[in-house]
Coordinates of C-alpha atoms and ligand atoms in Angstrom, one line a residue:
M266 CA -21.0 58.1 -0.5
V267 CA -23.9 55.8 -0.6
A268 CA -21.9 53.0 0.7
A269 CA -21.3 55.0 3.9
R270 CA -25.0 55.5 4.5
E271 CA -25.9 51.9 4.2
T272 CA -24.4 48.7 5.6
A273 CA -22.3 47.2 2.9
L274 CA -21.2 43.7 3.4
P275 CA -18.2 42.8 1.3
L276 CA -18.9 41.1 -2.0
D277 CA -18.3 37.4 -2.3
L278 CA -15.9 37.9 -5.2
A279 CA -15.4 34.3 -6.0
R280 CA -19.1 33.9 -6.5
I281 CA -19.4 37.1 -8.5
R282 CA -16.5 36.1 -10.7
A283 CA -18.1 32.7 -11.4
D284 CA -21.1 34.5 -12.7
F285 CA -19.1 35.9 -15.6
P286 CA -18.0 33.2 -18.0
V287 CA -15.4 35.2 -19.8
L288 CA -13.4 35.8 -16.6
S289 CA -12.2 32.2 -16.6
R290 CA -10.5 32.5 -20.0
Q291 CA -6.8 32.9 -20.7
V292 CA -5.4 35.6 -22.8
N293 CA -1.9 35.2 -24.3
G294 CA -1.2 32.4 -21.8
H295 CA -2.3 34.4 -18.8
P296 CA -5.6 34.5 -16.8
L297 CA -7.6 37.4 -18.2
V298 CA -7.4 40.6 -16.1
Y299 CA -10.2 42.7 -17.5
L300 CA -9.7 46.4 -16.6
D301 CA -11.7 47.9 -19.4
S302 CA -15.2 47.9 -18.0
A303 CA -15.6 51.7 -18.7
A304 CA -15.5 50.9 -22.4
S305 CA -17.7 47.8 -22.2
A306 CA -18.4 45.7 -19.1
Q307 CA -18.5 41.9 -19.3
Q308 CA -21.8 40.1 -19.1
P309 CA -22.9 37.7 -16.4
A310 CA -24.4 34.3 -17.4
A311 CA -27.8 35.7 -16.2
V312 CA -27.7 38.3 -19.0
I313 CA -26.4 35.9 -21.7
D314 CA -29.0 33.3 -20.7
A315 CA -31.8 35.8 -20.7
V316 CA -31.0 37.0 -24.2
A317 CA -30.6 33.4 -25.5
G318 CA -33.7 32.3 -23.7
Y319 CA -35.7 35.0 -25.4
A320 CA -34.3 34.0 -28.8
R321 CA -34.9 30.3 -28.1
A322 CA -38.5 30.4 -26.8
H323 CA -40.2 33.8 -27.2
H324 CA -38.8 35.7 -30.2
A325 CA -41.4 37.5 -32.3
N326 CA -42.0 41.1 -33.3
V327 CA -43.5 43.2 -30.5
H328 CA -46.8 45.2 -30.3
R329 CA -49.9 44.7 -32.3
G330 CA -49.5 40.9 -32.4
V331 CA -52.4 38.6 -31.5
H332 CA -50.3 35.5 -31.5
T333 CA -48.8 34.1 -28.4
L334 CA -45.1 34.6 -29.1
S335 CA -45.7 38.2 -30.1
Q336 CA -47.5 38.8 -26.8
E337 CA -44.7 37.1 -24.9
A338 CA -42.1 39.2 -26.6
T339 CA -44.1 42.3 -25.9
A340 CA -44.4 41.4 -22.3
L341 CA -40.7 40.8 -22.0
Y342 CA -39.8 44.0 -23.8
E343 CA -42.3 46.1 -21.8
G344 CA -41.2 44.3 -18.6
A345 CA -37.7 45.4 -19.3
R346 CA -38.9 49.0 -19.6
E347 CA -40.6 48.8 -16.2
R348 CA -37.3 47.5 -14.8
V349 CA -35.5 50.5 -16.2
R350 CA -38.1 52.8 -14.8
R351 CA -37.5 51.4 -11.4
F352 CA -33.8 51.4 -11.8
V353 CA -33.7 55.2 -12.5
N354 CA -36.8 56.0 -10.4
A355 CA -38.7 57.6 -13.2
A356 CA -42.3 58.5 -12.5
S357 CA -43.7 56.6 -15.5
V358 CA -42.7 54.1 -18.2
A359 CA -43.8 56.8 -20.7
E360 CA -40.5 58.5 -19.8
I361 CA -38.3 55.5 -20.7
V362 CA -37.3 55.4 -24.4
F363 CA -35.2 52.5 -25.7
V364 CA -32.4 53.6 -28.0
R365 CA -29.1 52.1 -29.2
G366 CA -27.1 53.6 -26.4
A367 CA -26.1 56.9 -24.7
T368 CA -24.9 58.3 -28.0
E369 CA -28.2 57.9 -29.7
A370 CA -30.1 59.1 -26.6
I371 CA -28.1 62.4 -26.7
N372 CA -28.6 62.8 -30.5
L373 CA -32.3 62.3 -30.0
V374 CA -32.5 65.2 -27.5
A375 CA -30.4 67.4 -29.8
Q376 CA -32.5 66.7 -32.8
S377 CA -36.0 66.4 -31.4
F378 CA -35.8 68.8 -28.4
G379 CA -33.2 71.2 -29.6
R380 CA -33.5 71.6 -33.3
P381 CA -37.1 72.8 -33.5
Q382 CA -36.7 75.3 -30.7
F383 CA -33.2 76.7 -30.7
A384 CA -32.3 79.8 -32.6
A385 CA -29.2 81.9 -33.5
G386 CA -27.6 83.2 -30.4
D387 CA -29.0 80.6 -28.1
E388 CA -26.4 78.9 -25.9
I389 CA -25.8 75.3 -25.0
V390 CA -23.5 74.7 -22.0
V391 CA -21.3 71.6 -21.7
T392 CA -18.2 70.9 -19.6
R393 CA -14.7 70.3 -20.7
L394 CA -14.7 66.7 -19.5
E395 CA -17.4 65.4 -21.8
H396 CA -17.2 62.3 -23.9
H397 CA -17.4 63.3 -27.6
S398 CA -20.9 61.9 -27.7
N399 CA -21.9 64.8 -25.4
I400 CA -20.1 67.4 -27.5
V401 CA -20.5 66.6 -31.2
P402 CA -24.4 66.3 -31.2
W403 CA -24.5 69.8 -29.7
Q404 CA -22.0 71.1 -32.3
L405 CA -24.2 69.6 -35.0
L406 CA -27.2 71.3 -33.5
A407 CA -25.3 74.6 -33.2
A408 CA -24.4 74.4 -36.9
E409 CA -28.0 73.8 -37.8
T410 CA -29.6 76.5 -35.6
G411 CA -26.9 79.1 -35.1
A412 CA -26.7 78.3 -31.4
R413 CA -23.4 78.4 -29.7
V414 CA -21.7 75.8 -27.5
R415 CA -20.1 77.2 -24.4
V416 CA -17.7 75.2 -22.2
V417 CA -17.3 75.0 -18.4
P418 CA -13.6 74.7 -17.5
I419 CA -12.1 72.0 -15.3
N420 CA -9.2 72.4 -12.9
G421 CA -5.9 70.4 -12.6
R422 CA -7.6 67.6 -10.7
G423 CA -10.3 67.2 -13.3
V424 CA -13.0 68.9 -11.2
V425 CA -15.6 71.0 -13.0
D426 CA -15.6 74.7 -11.9
F427 CA -19.0 75.3 -10.5
E428 CA -18.6 79.0 -10.1
A429 CA -17.6 79.3 -13.8
Y430 CA -20.6 77.2 -14.6
L431 CA -22.9 79.6 -12.8
G432 CA -21.2 82.5 -14.6
L433 CA -22.0 80.9 -18.0
L434 CA -25.7 80.5 -17.3
G435 CA -27.3 83.5 -19.0
P436 CA -30.5 84.7 -20.6
R437 CA -29.6 82.9 -23.9
T438 CA -28.7 79.6 -22.2
R439 CA -31.3 77.0 -23.4
L440 CA -29.7 73.8 -22.4
V441 CA -27.0 72.3 -20.1
A442 CA -25.5 68.9 -21.0
L443 CA -23.0 67.3 -18.6
A444 CA -21.7 63.9 -17.6
H445 CA -22.6 62.3 -14.3
V446 CA -19.2 60.6 -14.3
S447 CA -16.3 61.4 -16.6
N448 CA -15.0 58.4 -18.6
A449 CA -11.5 59.8 -19.0
L450 CA -10.9 61.1 -15.5
G451 CA -13.4 59.3 -13.2
T452 CA -14.7 62.6 -11.8
V453 CA -18.1 62.3 -10.3
L454 CA -20.1 65.5 -10.9
P455 CA -22.5 66.8 -8.2
V456 CA -25.2 66.7 -10.9
A457 CA -28.1 67.6 -8.6
A458 CA -26.5 71.0 -7.8
F459 CA -25.7 71.6 -11.5
V460 CA -29.3 70.8 -12.4
A461 CA -30.8 72.9 -9.7
A462 CA -29.0 76.0 -10.8
A463 CA -30.2 75.4 -14.4
R464 CA -33.7 74.7 -13.4
E465 CA -33.9 77.9 -11.3
R466 CA -33.2 79.7 -14.6
G467 CA -35.6 77.7 -16.7
I468 CA -32.8 75.9 -18.6
A469 CA -33.2 72.3 -19.8
T470 CA -30.7 69.7 -18.5
V471 CA -29.3 66.6 -20.1
I472 CA -27.2 64.2 -18.0
D473 CA -24.9 61.7 -19.7
G474 CA -25.1 58.8 -17.3
A475 CA -23.1 56.3 -19.3
Q476 CA -20.4 56.0 -16.7
A477 CA -22.7 56.4 -13.7
A478 CA -25.3 53.8 -14.2
P479 CA -23.0 50.9 -13.5
H480 CA -21.5 52.4 -10.4
L481 CA -23.8 54.8 -8.6
P482 CA -27.5 54.7 -7.7
V483 CA -29.3 56.8 -10.3
D484 CA -32.5 58.6 -9.2
V485 CA -33.7 61.0 -12.0
Q486 CA -36.3 62.6 -9.7
A487 CA -33.7 63.3 -7.0
I488 CA -31.3 64.7 -9.6
G489 CA -34.2 66.7 -11.1
C490 CA -32.9 66.5 -14.7
D491 CA -35.0 66.6 -17.8
F492 CA -33.0 64.0 -19.7
Y493 CA -30.7 61.1 -18.6
A494 CA -28.9 58.9 -21.1
F495 CA -27.1 55.6 -20.6
S496 CA -26.0 52.4 -22.4
A497 CA -26.6 48.8 -21.3
H498 CA -23.2 47.5 -22.3
K499 CA -21.4 49.5 -19.7
M500 CA -23.7 48.1 -17.0
Y501 CA -23.2 44.3 -17.7
G502 CA -25.8 44.2 -20.4
P503 CA -25.7 43.7 -24.2
T504 CA -24.5 46.2 -26.8
G505 CA -27.0 48.0 -29.1
I506 CA -29.4 48.9 -26.4
G507 CA -29.6 51.9 -24.1
V508 CA -32.0 54.3 -22.6
L509 CA -33.1 57.9 -22.8
Y510 CA -35.1 59.0 -19.7
A511 CA -37.1 62.1 -20.6
R512 CA -39.4 64.1 -18.4
E513 CA -42.9 63.3 -19.7
A514 CA -44.0 66.9 -20.2
L515 CA -41.0 67.6 -22.4
L516 CA -41.2 64.4 -24.4
A517 CA -44.9 65.0 -25.0
A518 CA -44.1 68.3 -26.7
M519 CA -41.2 67.0 -28.8
P520 CA -41.8 66.0 -32.4
P521 CA -40.8 62.5 -33.4
W522 CA -37.2 62.2 -34.5
Q523 CA -37.5 59.1 -36.7
G524 CA -40.5 58.1 -38.7
G525 CA -41.7 54.5 -39.4
G526 CA -43.6 51.7 -37.9
D527 CA -44.6 51.6 -34.3
M528 CA -44.3 55.3 -33.8
I529 CA -47.6 56.1 -35.4
L530 CA -51.3 55.7 -34.5
T531 CA -52.6 56.3 -38.0
V532 CA -51.0 57.0 -41.4
S533 CA -52.7 58.5 -44.5
F534 CA -51.4 60.6 -47.3
E535 CA -53.3 63.5 -45.7
G536 CA -51.2 63.2 -42.6
S537 CA -50.2 60.8 -39.9
T538 CA -50.8 60.8 -36.1
W539 CA -48.3 59.8 -33.5
N540 CA -48.4 56.9 -31.1
H541 CA -48.4 57.4 -27.3
L542 CA -45.3 57.9 -25.3
P543 CA -42.7 56.4 -25.3
H544 CA -43.5 54.5 -28.5
R545 CA -43.6 57.7 -30.5
F546 CA -39.8 57.8 -30.2
E547 CA -39.2 54.1 -31.0
A548 CA -39.6 53.9 -34.8
G549 CA -39.2 50.4 -36.3
T550 CA -38.6 47.0 -34.8
P551 CA -36.6 47.6 -31.6
N552 CA -33.8 45.6 -30.1
I553 CA -36.1 43.3 -28.2
G554 CA -33.4 40.8 -27.1
G555 CA -31.2 43.7 -26.0
A556 CA -33.9 45.1 -23.9
V557 CA -34.4 41.7 -22.3
G558 CA -30.7 41.6 -21.6
L559 CA -30.7 45.1 -20.1
G560 CA -33.6 44.0 -17.8
A561 CA -31.6 41.0 -16.7
A562 CA -28.5 43.2 -16.1
I563 CA -30.6 45.5 -13.9
D564 CA -31.9 42.4 -11.9
Y565 CA -28.3 41.2 -11.6
L566 CA -27.1 44.6 -10.2
G567 CA -30.1 44.8 -7.9
G568 CA -29.3 41.3 -6.6
V569 CA -25.7 42.2 -5.7
G570 CA -26.8 45.6 -4.3
A571 CA -25.8 49.1 -5.3
A572 CA -24.3 50.0 -1.9
R573 CA -22.1 46.9 -1.9
I574 CA -20.9 47.5 -5.4
A575 CA -20.1 51.1 -4.7
A576 CA -18.1 50.1 -1.5
H577 CA -16.1 47.4 -3.3
E578 CA -15.3 49.7 -6.3
Q579 CA -14.2 52.5 -4.0
D580 CA -11.9 50.1 -2.2
L581 CA -10.4 49.1 -5.6
L582 CA -10.0 52.7 -6.6
E583 CA -8.3 53.7 -3.4
Y584 CA -6.0 50.6 -3.5
A585 CA -5.1 51.1 -7.2
T586 CA -4.5 54.8 -6.7
A587 CA -2.1 54.1 -3.8
R588 CA -0.3 51.4 -5.6
L589 CA 0.1 53.2 -8.9
A590 CA 1.2 56.4 -7.2
G591 CA 4.3 54.5 -6.0
I592 CA 5.5 53.8 -9.6
P593 CA 8.3 56.3 -10.5
G594 CA 7.4 58.4 -13.5
L595 CA 3.7 57.6 -13.4
T596 CA 1.3 60.5 -13.2
L597 CA -2.3 60.1 -12.5
V598 CA -4.6 62.1 -14.7
G599 CA -7.8 63.0 -12.9
T600 CA -7.5 63.2 -9.1
A601 CA -10.9 64.6 -8.2
P602 CA -11.9 64.1 -4.5
D603 CA -15.1 62.4 -5.7
K604 CA -14.1 59.8 -8.2
S605 CA -15.6 56.7 -9.7
S606 CA -13.8 53.5 -10.3
L607 CA -11.0 54.1 -12.8
V608 CA -7.4 55.3 -13.0
S609 CA -6.1 57.2 -16.0
F610 CA -2.4 57.8 -16.1
T611 CA 0.7 58.6 -18.2
V612 CA 4.2 57.2 -17.7
E613 CA 7.2 59.4 -18.5
G614 CA 9.0 58.3 -21.6
V615 CA 6.5 55.5 -22.5
H616 CA 3.8 55.7 -25.1
P617 CA 0.4 54.5 -23.8
H618 CA -0.1 52.2 -26.8
D619 CA 3.2 50.5 -26.2
L620 CA 2.2 50.1 -22.6
G621 CA -1.2 48.7 -23.5
T622 CA 0.4 46.2 -25.9
V623 CA 2.8 44.9 -23.3
L624 CA 0.1 44.6 -20.7
D625 CA -2.1 42.7 -23.2
S626 CA 0.8 40.2 -23.7
R627 CA 0.3 39.5 -19.9
G628 CA -3.4 39.1 -20.3
I629 CA -4.2 42.5 -18.9
A630 CA -6.8 44.5 -20.8
V631 CA -6.6 48.2 -20.4
R632 CA -7.6 51.0 -22.8
T633 CA -5.1 53.5 -24.2
G634 CA -5.8 56.6 -26.2
H635 CA -7.9 59.7 -25.9
H636 CA -11.0 57.8 -24.7
C637 CA -13.2 59.9 -26.9
A638 CA -12.4 62.9 -24.7
M639 CA -9.9 64.9 -26.8
P640 CA -10.6 68.2 -25.0
V641 CA -9.6 66.5 -21.7
M642 CA -6.3 65.3 -23.2
E643 CA -5.7 68.8 -24.5
H644 CA -6.4 70.2 -21.0
F645 CA -3.8 68.0 -19.4
G646 CA -1.4 68.5 -22.3
V647 CA -1.2 64.8 -23.2
P648 CA -2.1 63.0 -26.4
A649 CA -3.4 59.9 -24.7
T650 CA -3.5 58.1 -21.3
T651 CA -3.6 54.5 -20.2
R652 CA -6.9 53.8 -18.4
A653 CA -7.6 50.9 -16.0
S654 CA -11.3 50.8 -15.2
F655 CA -12.9 48.5 -12.6
G656 CA -16.1 46.6 -12.5
L657 CA -17.8 44.8 -9.6
Y658 CA -15.9 41.6 -10.5
N659 CA -12.4 43.0 -10.2
T660 CA -10.1 42.2 -7.3
R661 CA -7.2 43.7 -5.4
A662 CA -5.1 40.8 -6.8
E663 CA -5.8 42.1 -10.3
V664 CA -4.6 45.5 -9.2
D665 CA -1.5 43.8 -8.0
A666 CA -1.1 42.0 -11.4
L667 CA -1.5 45.4 -13.1
H668 CA 1.1 47.0 -10.8
A669 CA 3.6 44.2 -11.4
A670 CA 3.1 44.2 -15.1
L671 CA 3.4 48.0 -15.3
G672 CA 6.8 47.8 -13.5
D673 CA 8.1 45.2 -16.0
A674 CA 6.6 47.0 -19.0
I675 CA 8.2 50.3 -18.0
R676 CA 11.6 48.7 -17.5
M677 CA 11.2 47.1 -21.0
L678 CA 10.0 50.1 -22.8
R679 CA 12.2 52.9 -21.4
Ligands
LIG999 N1 -20.8 59.1 -22.5 C1 -19.8 58.6 -21.8 C2 -19.4 59.3 -20.5 C3 -19.1 57.5 -22.2 O1 -18.1 57.0 -21.4 C4 -19.4 56.8 -23.4 C5 -18.7 55.7 -23.9 C6 -20.5 57.3 -24.1 C7 -21.2 58.5 -23.6 C8 -21.0 56.7 -25.4 O2 -21.6 55.5 -25.1 P1 -22.1 54.6 -26.3 O3 -22.5 53.3 -25.6 O4 -23.2 55.3 -26.9 O5 -20.9 54.4 -27.2 N2 -17.4 55.5 -23.4 C9 -16.4 54.7 -23.9 C10 -15.1 54.7 -23.2 O6 -14.8 55.3 -22.3 N3 -14.3 53.8 -23.9 O7 -15.0 53.3 -24.9 C11 -16.3 53.9 -24.9

């Protein structure tokens, strides 16, 4: 992918790992092997220090403050917005709305873009591999408006059926919502092609980029989408902060979704007027420290380099795939040709939760369960999988540790 186009020098993993304080801790008497970055990635000292530095020296409420600290806090907060704009290549900071995370971003689109416009019989198209946060907000919207959610199928490898998708786009389709990368399967979707087909038909597009932002370069203008959602905590930033990118023309026409301070220009009992974009969509005191941390995470990722990160993670993915495929009774769930850095699997005769517990006793953190993607589990006929997901700090040696521990755990549990 990108790594192939650019020269990607290998990462200096010892240096990278030293940037992440938590990676030096022991868990249950073993060095931590953190393979759950798809749920929440660890934070480098640069992020931790940026958040603490803000709290120590600059904290105050943002906007409308004449005093020095308020102006510093505002500059830091708005500086983070500009970093996000550059990170996703948005045309303007007016298109960058800070939210709690991907979940809130998608709910904002459903409630503020969808609810006022959609009517009975309108259709919302999602794919079968979506995280619940890109399904349930549309179901809620459908219940409120009489619209219908239609589902694009996936195949046995976890690839979304593009022909079936085209077949679902009809005169009543108002919106398409799809993941850039699947959290349960790792599938990378060719989102630009999906978006182009929707745009040709005048259909709005929402991309759930929660699993893409940490791993792939994101260019919202190249993708061509109307909305793009992601969370800081999956890209080495803090929890409680995320981003909705929204095309300015659409955002300008959307009613506010929450009312309160900061989103207004004037308030009177005769009626209120709304603030400029993007502040109209940020009611109340925002997560200022979180935004500062997200800005630091973006700087950190930029310092390491997207191409080098992608190359390293692809290497880990290929290595892990080959090693795990050699374990008798282990079945990989999600084998798309274009995959991001995680392996999801089942082991015959062993429950994922038992497996996860034994791995934890060896200091290895994996996630087990339905990964908030129950329709994916249903498709593959499994209640749950074990998922090992990789970040830029993981090593082949950690994959070896996983492999060895899996062998022992399977012998113990069968
Ligand atoms: N979309 C995708 C594709 C995700 O993977 C997640 C979280 C979300 C949306 C929601 O993000 P949030 O930050 O708003 O919660 N995924 C996972 C996961 O795979 N394991 O734990 C959370």
